[in-house]
PDB file of C-alpha atoms in Angstrom:
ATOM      1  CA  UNK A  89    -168.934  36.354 -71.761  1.00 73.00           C
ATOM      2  CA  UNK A  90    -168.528  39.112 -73.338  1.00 81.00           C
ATOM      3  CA  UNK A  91    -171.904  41.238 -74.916  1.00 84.00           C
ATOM      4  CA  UNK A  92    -170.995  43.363 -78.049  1.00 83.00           C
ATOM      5  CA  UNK A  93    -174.354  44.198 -79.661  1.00 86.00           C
ATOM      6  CA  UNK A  94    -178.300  43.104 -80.061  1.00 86.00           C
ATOM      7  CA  UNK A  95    -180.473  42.289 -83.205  1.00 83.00           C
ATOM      8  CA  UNK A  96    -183.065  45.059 -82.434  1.00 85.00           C
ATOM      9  CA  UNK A  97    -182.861  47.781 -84.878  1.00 82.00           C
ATOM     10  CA  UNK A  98    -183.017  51.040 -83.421  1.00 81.00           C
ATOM     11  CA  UNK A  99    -184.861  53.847 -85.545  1.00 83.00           C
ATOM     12  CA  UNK A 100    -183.094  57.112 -83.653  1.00 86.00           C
ATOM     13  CA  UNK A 101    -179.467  57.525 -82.058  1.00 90.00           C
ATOM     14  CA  UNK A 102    -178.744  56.802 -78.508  1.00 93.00           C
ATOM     15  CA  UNK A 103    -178.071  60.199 -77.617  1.00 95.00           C
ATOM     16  CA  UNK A 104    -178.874  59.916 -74.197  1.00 96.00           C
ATOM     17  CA  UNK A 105    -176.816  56.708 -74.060  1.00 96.00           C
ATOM     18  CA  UNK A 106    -173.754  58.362 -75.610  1.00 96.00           C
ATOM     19  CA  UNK A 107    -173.810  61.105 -73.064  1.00 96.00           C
ATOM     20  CA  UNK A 108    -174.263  58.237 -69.783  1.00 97.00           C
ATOM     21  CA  UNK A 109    -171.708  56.374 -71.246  1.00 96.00           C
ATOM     22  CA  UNK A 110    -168.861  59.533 -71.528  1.00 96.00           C
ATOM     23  CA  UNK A 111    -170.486  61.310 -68.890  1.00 96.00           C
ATOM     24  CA  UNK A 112    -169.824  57.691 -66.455  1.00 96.00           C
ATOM     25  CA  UNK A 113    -166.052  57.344 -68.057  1.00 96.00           C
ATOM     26  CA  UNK A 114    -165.664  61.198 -67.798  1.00 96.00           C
ATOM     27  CA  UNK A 115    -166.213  61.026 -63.662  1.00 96.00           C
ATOM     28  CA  UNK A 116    -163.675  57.835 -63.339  1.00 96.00           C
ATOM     29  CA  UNK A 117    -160.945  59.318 -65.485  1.00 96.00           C
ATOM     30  CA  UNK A 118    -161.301  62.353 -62.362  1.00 95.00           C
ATOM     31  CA  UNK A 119    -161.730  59.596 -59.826  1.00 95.00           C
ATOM     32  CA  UNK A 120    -158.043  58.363 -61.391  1.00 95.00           C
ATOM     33  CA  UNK A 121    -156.852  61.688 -61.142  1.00 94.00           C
ATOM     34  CA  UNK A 122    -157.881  62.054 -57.253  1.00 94.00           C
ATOM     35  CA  UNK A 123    -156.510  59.100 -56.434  1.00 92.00           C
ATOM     36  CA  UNK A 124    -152.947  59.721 -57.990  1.00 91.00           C
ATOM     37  CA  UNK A 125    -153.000  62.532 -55.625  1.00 91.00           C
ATOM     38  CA  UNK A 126    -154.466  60.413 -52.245  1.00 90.00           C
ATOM     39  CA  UNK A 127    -157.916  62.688 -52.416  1.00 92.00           C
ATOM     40  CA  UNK A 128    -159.855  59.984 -53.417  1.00 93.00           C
ATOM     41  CA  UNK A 129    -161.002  58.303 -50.074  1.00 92.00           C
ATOM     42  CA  UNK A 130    -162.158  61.856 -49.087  1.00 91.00           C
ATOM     43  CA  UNK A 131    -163.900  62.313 -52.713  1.00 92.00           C
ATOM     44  CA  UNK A 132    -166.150  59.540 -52.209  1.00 92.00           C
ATOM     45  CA  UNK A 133    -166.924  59.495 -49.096  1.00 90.00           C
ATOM     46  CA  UNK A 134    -168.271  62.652 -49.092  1.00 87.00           C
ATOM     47  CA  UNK A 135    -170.249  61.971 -52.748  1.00 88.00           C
ATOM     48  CA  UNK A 136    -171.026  58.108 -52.271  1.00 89.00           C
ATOM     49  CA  UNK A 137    -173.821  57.189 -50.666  1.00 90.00           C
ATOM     50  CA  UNK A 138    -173.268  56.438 -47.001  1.00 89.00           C
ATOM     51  CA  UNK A 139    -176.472  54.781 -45.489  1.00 89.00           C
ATOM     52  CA  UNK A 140    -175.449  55.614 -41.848  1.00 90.00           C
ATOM     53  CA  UNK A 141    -175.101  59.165 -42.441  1.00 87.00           C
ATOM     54  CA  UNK A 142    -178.307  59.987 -44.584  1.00 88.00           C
ATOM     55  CA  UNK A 143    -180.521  57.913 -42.117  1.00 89.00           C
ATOM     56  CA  UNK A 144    -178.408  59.488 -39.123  1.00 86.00           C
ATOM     57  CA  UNK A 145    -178.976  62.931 -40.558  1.00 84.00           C
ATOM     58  CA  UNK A 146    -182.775  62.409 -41.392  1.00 85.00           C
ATOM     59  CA  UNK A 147    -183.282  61.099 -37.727  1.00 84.00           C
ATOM     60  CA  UNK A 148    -181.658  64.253 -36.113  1.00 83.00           C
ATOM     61  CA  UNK A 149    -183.656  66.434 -38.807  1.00 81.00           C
ATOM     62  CA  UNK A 150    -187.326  64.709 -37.572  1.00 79.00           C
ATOM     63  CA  UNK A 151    -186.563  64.558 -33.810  1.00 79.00           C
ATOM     64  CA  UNK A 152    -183.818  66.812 -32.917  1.00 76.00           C
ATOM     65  CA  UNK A 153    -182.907  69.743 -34.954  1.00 76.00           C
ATOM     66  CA  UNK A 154    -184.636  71.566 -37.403  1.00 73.00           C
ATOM     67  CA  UNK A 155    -181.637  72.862 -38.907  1.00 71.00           C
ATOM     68  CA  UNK A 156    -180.751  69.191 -39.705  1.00 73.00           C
ATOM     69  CA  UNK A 157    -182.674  68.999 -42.899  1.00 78.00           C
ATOM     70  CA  UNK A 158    -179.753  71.524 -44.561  1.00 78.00           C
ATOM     71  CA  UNK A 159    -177.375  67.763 -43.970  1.00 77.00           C
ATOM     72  CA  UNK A 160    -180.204  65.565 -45.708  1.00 80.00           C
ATOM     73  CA  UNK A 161    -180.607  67.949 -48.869  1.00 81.00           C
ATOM     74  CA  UNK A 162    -176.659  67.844 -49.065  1.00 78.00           C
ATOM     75  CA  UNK A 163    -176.379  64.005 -48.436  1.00 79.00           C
ATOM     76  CA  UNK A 164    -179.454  64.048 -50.811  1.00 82.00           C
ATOM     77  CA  UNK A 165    -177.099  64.715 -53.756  1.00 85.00           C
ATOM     78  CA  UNK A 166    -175.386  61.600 -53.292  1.00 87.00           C
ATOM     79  CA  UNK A 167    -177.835  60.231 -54.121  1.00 90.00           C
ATOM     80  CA  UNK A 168    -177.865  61.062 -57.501  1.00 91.00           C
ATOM     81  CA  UNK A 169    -174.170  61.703 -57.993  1.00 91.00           C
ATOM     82  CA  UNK A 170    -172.949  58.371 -56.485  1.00 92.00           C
ATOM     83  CA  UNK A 171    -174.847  56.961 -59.829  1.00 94.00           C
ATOM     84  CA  UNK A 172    -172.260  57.909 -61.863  1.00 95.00           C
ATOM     85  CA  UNK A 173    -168.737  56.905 -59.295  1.00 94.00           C
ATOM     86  CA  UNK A 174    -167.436  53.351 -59.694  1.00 93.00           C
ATOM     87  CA  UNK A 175    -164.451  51.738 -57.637  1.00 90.00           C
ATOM     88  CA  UNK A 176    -162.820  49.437 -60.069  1.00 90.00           C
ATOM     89  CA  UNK A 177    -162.005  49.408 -63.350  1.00 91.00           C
ATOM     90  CA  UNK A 178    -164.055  45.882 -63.767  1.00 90.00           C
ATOM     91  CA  UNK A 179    -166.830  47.941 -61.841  1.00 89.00           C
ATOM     92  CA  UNK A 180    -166.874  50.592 -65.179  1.00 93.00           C
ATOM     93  CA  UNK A 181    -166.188  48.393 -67.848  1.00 91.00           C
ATOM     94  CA  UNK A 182    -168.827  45.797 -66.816  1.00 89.00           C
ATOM     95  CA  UNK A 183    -171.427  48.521 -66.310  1.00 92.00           C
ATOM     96  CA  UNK A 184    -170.384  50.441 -69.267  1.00 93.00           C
ATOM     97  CA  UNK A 185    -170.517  47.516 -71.746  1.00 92.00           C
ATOM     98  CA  UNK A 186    -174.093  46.693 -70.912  1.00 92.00           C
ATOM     99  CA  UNK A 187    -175.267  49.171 -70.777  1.00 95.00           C
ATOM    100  CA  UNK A 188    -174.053  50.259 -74.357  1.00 93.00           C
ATOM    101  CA  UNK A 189    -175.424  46.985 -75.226  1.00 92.00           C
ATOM    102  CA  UNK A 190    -179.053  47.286 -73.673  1.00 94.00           C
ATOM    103  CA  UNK A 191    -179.420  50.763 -73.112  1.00 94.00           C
ATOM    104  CA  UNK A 192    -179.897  52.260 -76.760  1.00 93.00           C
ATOM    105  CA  UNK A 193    -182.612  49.525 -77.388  1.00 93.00           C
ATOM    106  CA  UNK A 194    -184.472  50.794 -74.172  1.00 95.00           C
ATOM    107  CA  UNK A 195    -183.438  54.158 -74.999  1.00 95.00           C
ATOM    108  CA  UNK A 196    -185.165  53.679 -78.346  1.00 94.00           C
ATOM    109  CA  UNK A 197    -188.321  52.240 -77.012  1.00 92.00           C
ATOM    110  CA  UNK A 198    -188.892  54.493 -74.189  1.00 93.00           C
ATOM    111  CA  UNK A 199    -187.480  57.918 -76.079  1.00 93.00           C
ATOM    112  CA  UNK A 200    -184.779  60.190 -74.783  1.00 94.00           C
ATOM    113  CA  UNK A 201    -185.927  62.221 -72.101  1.00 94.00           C
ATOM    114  CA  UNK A 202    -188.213  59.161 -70.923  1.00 95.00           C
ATOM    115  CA  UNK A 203    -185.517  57.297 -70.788  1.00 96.00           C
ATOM    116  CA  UNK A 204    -183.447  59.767 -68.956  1.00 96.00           C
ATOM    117  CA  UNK A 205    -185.763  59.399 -66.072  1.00 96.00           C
ATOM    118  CA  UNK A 206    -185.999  56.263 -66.018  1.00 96.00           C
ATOM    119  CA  UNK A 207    -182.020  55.988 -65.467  1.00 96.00           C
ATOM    120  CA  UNK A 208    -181.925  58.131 -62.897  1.00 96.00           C
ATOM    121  CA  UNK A 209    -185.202  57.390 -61.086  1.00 95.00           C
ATOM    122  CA  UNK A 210    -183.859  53.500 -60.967  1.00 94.00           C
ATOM    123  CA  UNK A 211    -180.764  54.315 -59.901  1.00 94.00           C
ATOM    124  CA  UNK A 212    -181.843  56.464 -57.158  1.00 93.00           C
ATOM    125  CA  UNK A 213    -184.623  53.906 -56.353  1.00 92.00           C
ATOM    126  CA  UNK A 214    -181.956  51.675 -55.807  1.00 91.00           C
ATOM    127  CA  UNK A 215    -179.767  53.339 -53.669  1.00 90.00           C
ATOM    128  CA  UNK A 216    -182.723  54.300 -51.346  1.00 90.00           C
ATOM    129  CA  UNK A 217    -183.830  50.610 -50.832  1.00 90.00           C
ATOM    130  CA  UNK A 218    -179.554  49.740 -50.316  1.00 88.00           C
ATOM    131  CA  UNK A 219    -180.554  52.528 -47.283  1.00 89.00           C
ATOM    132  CA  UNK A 220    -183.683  50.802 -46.119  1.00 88.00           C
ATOM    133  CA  UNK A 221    -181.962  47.102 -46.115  1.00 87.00           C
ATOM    134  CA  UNK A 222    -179.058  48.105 -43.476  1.00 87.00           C
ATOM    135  CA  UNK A 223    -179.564  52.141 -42.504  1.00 88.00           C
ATOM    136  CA  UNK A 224    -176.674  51.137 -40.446  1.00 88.00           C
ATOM    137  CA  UNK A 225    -173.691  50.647 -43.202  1.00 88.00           C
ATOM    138  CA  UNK A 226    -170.712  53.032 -42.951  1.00 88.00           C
ATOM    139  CA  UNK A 227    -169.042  52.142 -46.207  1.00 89.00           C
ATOM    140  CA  UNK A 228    -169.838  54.004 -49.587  1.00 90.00           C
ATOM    141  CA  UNK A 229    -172.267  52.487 -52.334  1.00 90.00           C
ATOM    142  CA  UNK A 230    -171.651  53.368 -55.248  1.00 91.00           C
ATOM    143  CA  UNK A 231    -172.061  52.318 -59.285  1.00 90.00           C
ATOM    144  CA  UNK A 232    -174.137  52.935 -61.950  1.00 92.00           C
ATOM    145  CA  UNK A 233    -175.236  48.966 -61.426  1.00 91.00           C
ATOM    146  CA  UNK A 234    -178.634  49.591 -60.148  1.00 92.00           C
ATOM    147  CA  UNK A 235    -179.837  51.910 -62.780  1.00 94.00           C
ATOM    148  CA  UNK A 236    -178.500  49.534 -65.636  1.00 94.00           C
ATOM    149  CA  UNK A 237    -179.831  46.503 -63.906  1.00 93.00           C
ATOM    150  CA  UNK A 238    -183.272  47.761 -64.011  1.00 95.00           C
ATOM    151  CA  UNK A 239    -182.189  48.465 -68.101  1.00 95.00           C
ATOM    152  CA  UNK A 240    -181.828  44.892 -67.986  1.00 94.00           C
ATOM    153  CA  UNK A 241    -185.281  44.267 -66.686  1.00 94.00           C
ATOM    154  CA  UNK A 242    -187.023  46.259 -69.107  1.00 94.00           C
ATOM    155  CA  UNK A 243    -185.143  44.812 -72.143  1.00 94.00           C
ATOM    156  CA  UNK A 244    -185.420  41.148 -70.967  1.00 93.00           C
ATOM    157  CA  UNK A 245    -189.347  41.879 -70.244  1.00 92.00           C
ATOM    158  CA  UNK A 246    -189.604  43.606 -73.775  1.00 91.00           C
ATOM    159  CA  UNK A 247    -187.247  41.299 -76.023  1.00 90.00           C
ATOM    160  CA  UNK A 248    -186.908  38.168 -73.981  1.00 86.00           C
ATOM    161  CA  UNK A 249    -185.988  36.370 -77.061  1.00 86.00           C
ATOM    162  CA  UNK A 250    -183.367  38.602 -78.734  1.00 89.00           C
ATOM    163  CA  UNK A 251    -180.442  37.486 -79.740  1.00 88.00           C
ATOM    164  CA  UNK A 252    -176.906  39.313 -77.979  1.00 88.00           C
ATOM    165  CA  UNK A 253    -174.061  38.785 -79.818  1.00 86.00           C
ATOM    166  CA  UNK A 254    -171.235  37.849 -77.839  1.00 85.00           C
ATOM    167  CA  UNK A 255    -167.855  36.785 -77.535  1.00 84.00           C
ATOM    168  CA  UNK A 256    -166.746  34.215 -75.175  1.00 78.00           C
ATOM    169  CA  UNK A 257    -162.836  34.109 -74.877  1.00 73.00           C
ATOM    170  CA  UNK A 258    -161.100  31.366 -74.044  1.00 68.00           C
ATOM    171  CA  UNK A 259    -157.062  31.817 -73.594  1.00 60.00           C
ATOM    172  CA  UNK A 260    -155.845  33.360 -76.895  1.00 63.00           C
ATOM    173  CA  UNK A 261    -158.925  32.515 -78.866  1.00 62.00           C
ATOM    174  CA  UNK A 262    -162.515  34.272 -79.015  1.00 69.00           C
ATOM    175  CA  UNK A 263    -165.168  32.593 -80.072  1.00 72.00           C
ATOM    176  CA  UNK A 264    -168.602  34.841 -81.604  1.00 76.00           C
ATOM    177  CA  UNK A 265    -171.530  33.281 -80.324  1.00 80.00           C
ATOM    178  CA  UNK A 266    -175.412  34.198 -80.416  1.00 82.00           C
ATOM    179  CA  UNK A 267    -176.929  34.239 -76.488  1.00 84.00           C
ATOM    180  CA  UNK A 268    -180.778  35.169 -75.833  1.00 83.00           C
ATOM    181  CA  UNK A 269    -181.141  37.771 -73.850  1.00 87.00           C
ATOM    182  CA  UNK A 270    -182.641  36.319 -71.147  1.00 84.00           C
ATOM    183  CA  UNK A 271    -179.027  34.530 -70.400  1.00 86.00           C
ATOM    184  CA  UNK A 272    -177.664  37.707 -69.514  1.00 85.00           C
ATOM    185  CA  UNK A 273    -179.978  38.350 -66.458  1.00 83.00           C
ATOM    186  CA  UNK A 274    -177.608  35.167 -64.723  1.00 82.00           C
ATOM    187  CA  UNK A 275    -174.540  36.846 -65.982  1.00 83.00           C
ATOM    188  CA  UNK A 276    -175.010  40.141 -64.867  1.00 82.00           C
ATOM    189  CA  UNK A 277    -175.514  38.807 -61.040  1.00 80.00           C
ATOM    190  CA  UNK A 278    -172.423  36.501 -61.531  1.00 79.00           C
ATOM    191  CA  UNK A 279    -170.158  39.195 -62.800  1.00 79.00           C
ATOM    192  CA  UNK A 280    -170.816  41.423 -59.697  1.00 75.00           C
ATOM    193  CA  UNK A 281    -168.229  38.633 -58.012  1.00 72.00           C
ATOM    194  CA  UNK A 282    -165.424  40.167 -60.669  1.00 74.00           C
ATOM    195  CA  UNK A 283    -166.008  43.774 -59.639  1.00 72.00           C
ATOM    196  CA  UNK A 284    -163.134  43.498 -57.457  1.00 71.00           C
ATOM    197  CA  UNK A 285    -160.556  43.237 -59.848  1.00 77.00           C
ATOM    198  CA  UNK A 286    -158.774  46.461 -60.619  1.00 81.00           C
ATOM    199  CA  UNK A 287    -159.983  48.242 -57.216  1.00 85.00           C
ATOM    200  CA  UNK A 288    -158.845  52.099 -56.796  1.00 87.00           C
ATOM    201  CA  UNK A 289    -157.787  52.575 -53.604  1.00 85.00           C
ATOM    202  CA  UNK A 290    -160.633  54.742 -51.210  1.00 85.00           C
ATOM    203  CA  UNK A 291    -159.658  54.705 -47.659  1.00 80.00           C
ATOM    204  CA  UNK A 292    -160.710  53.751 -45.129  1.00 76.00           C
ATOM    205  CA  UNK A 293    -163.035  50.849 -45.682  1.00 76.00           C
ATOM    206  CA  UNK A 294    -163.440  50.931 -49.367  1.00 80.00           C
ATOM    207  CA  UNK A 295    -166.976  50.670 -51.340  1.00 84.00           C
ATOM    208  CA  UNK A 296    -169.483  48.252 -51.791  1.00 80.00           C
ATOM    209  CA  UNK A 297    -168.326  45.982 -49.186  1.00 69.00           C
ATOM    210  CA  UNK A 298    -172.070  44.597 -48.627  1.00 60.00           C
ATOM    211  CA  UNK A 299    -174.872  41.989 -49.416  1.00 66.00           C
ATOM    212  CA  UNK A 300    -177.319  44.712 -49.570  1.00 69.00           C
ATOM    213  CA  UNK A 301    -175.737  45.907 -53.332  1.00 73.00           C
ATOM    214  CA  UNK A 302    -176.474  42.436 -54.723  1.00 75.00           C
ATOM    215  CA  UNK A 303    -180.307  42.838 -53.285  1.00 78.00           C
ATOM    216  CA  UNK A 304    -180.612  46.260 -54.318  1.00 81.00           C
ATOM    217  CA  UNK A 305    -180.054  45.062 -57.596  1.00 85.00           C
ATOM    218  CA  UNK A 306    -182.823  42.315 -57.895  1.00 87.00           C
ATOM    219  CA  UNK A 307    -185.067  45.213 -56.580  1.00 89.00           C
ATOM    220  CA  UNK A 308    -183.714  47.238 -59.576  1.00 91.00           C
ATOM    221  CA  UNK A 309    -184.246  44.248 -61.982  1.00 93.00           C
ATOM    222  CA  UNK A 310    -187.530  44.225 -60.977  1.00 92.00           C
ATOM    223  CA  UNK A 311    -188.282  47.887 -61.162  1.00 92.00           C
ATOM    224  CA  UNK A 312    -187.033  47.942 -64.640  1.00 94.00           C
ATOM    225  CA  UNK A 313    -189.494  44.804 -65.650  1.00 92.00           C
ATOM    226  CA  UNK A 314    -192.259  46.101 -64.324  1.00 92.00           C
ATOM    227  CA  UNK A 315    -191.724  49.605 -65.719  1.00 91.00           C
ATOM    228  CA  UNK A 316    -191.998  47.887 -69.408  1.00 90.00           C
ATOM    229  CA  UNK A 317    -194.800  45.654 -68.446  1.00 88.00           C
ATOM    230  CA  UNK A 318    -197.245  48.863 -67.423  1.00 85.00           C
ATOM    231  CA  UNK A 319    -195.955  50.565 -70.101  1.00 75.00           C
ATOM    232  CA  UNK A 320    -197.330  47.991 -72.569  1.00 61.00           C
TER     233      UNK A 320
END
């Protein structure tokens, strides 16, 4: 199932969109570049987020050592930077395609710097509950999946009866079809099992390699409906 566009009209350009979208492809064409030269694995796990580390770091920093709380600013960046690193090239193109497809709707309802925010703040949200669910996890999280899942939410919660055109391939034939949108809150949860395919390599345990990215996503889903509901 593949999305391509909505029938919502949008009255201004996605700017912000634009920018996420070459701004996301910009930091995985570098990610490719890294790992041609085996400085990947390093790369991201010193820019992913590592829930071990942050929660080790803010432990040391409220019990132990003062000087500690330079480590949780740093690891604080991750944060926001690990937003925007993906590990597969199914990871990017999912995330990239919906949120092309939902995001300049959203981005036309909530306005651009708005809707700015609201990226970040959800993807950041996100990251921070992943840390909560299992402090303990040594492998980097990363993806931009949180932030557009709680796109999702707001668009489903706002339009739950648009129509997403969509192509569904089958072999050597694709087929347009008309989906409602509220189809593509299933989808988006059962593509996460494809995000495999294509993997770069990032020693030593890879990325994402947890249960707690599929539940920081529902939180993110959530986030993003009830954003639209208060706004209404």
């Amino acid at each position: 199932m593949i999305p391509i566009s909505d029938n919502i009209r949008c009255r201004s350009k996605p700017i912000i969109n634009y920018w996420l979208i070459g701004i996301n492809l910009a930091v995985f064409l570098w990610e490719l570049k890294l790992e041609f030269n085996d400085e990947l694995g390093y790369f991201v796990n010193s820019w992913g987020v590592i829930p071990a580390q942050i929660s080790g770091a803010i432990t040391n920093a409220l019990f132990f050592n003062n000087a500690a709380w330079i480590i949780v600013i740093w690891r604080a960046f991750s944060l926001l930077f690990g937003i925007f690193l993906h590990g597969s090239f199914s990871q990017i193109l999912g995330n990239l395609l919906f949120l092309w497809v939902f995001g300049k709707t959203v981005e036309n309802i909530l306005g651009h710097k708005r809707y700015l925010g609201f990226y970040l703040a959800a993807g950041v949200i996100t990251e921070i509950v992943q840390i909560l669910t299992e402090p303990s996890l040594t492998v980097p999280l990363i993806g931009a999946n949180g932030a557009i899942a709680a796109i999702l939410g707001a668009y489903i919660m706002k339009f739950p009866k648009a129509k997403i055109d969509t192509i569904l391939p089958l072999i050597i034939l694709y087929i347009p079809i008309q989906v409602p949108a509220f189809f593509y809150i299933f989808w988006w949860f059962g593509q996460q099992l494809f995000y495999g395919i294509g993997s770069l390599n990032i020693p030593p345990l890879g990325v994402n390699q947890s249960g707690v990215v599929f539940w920081g996503q529902v939180v993110a889903l959530l986030i993003g409906a009830a954003f639209m509901r208060l706004k209404k």
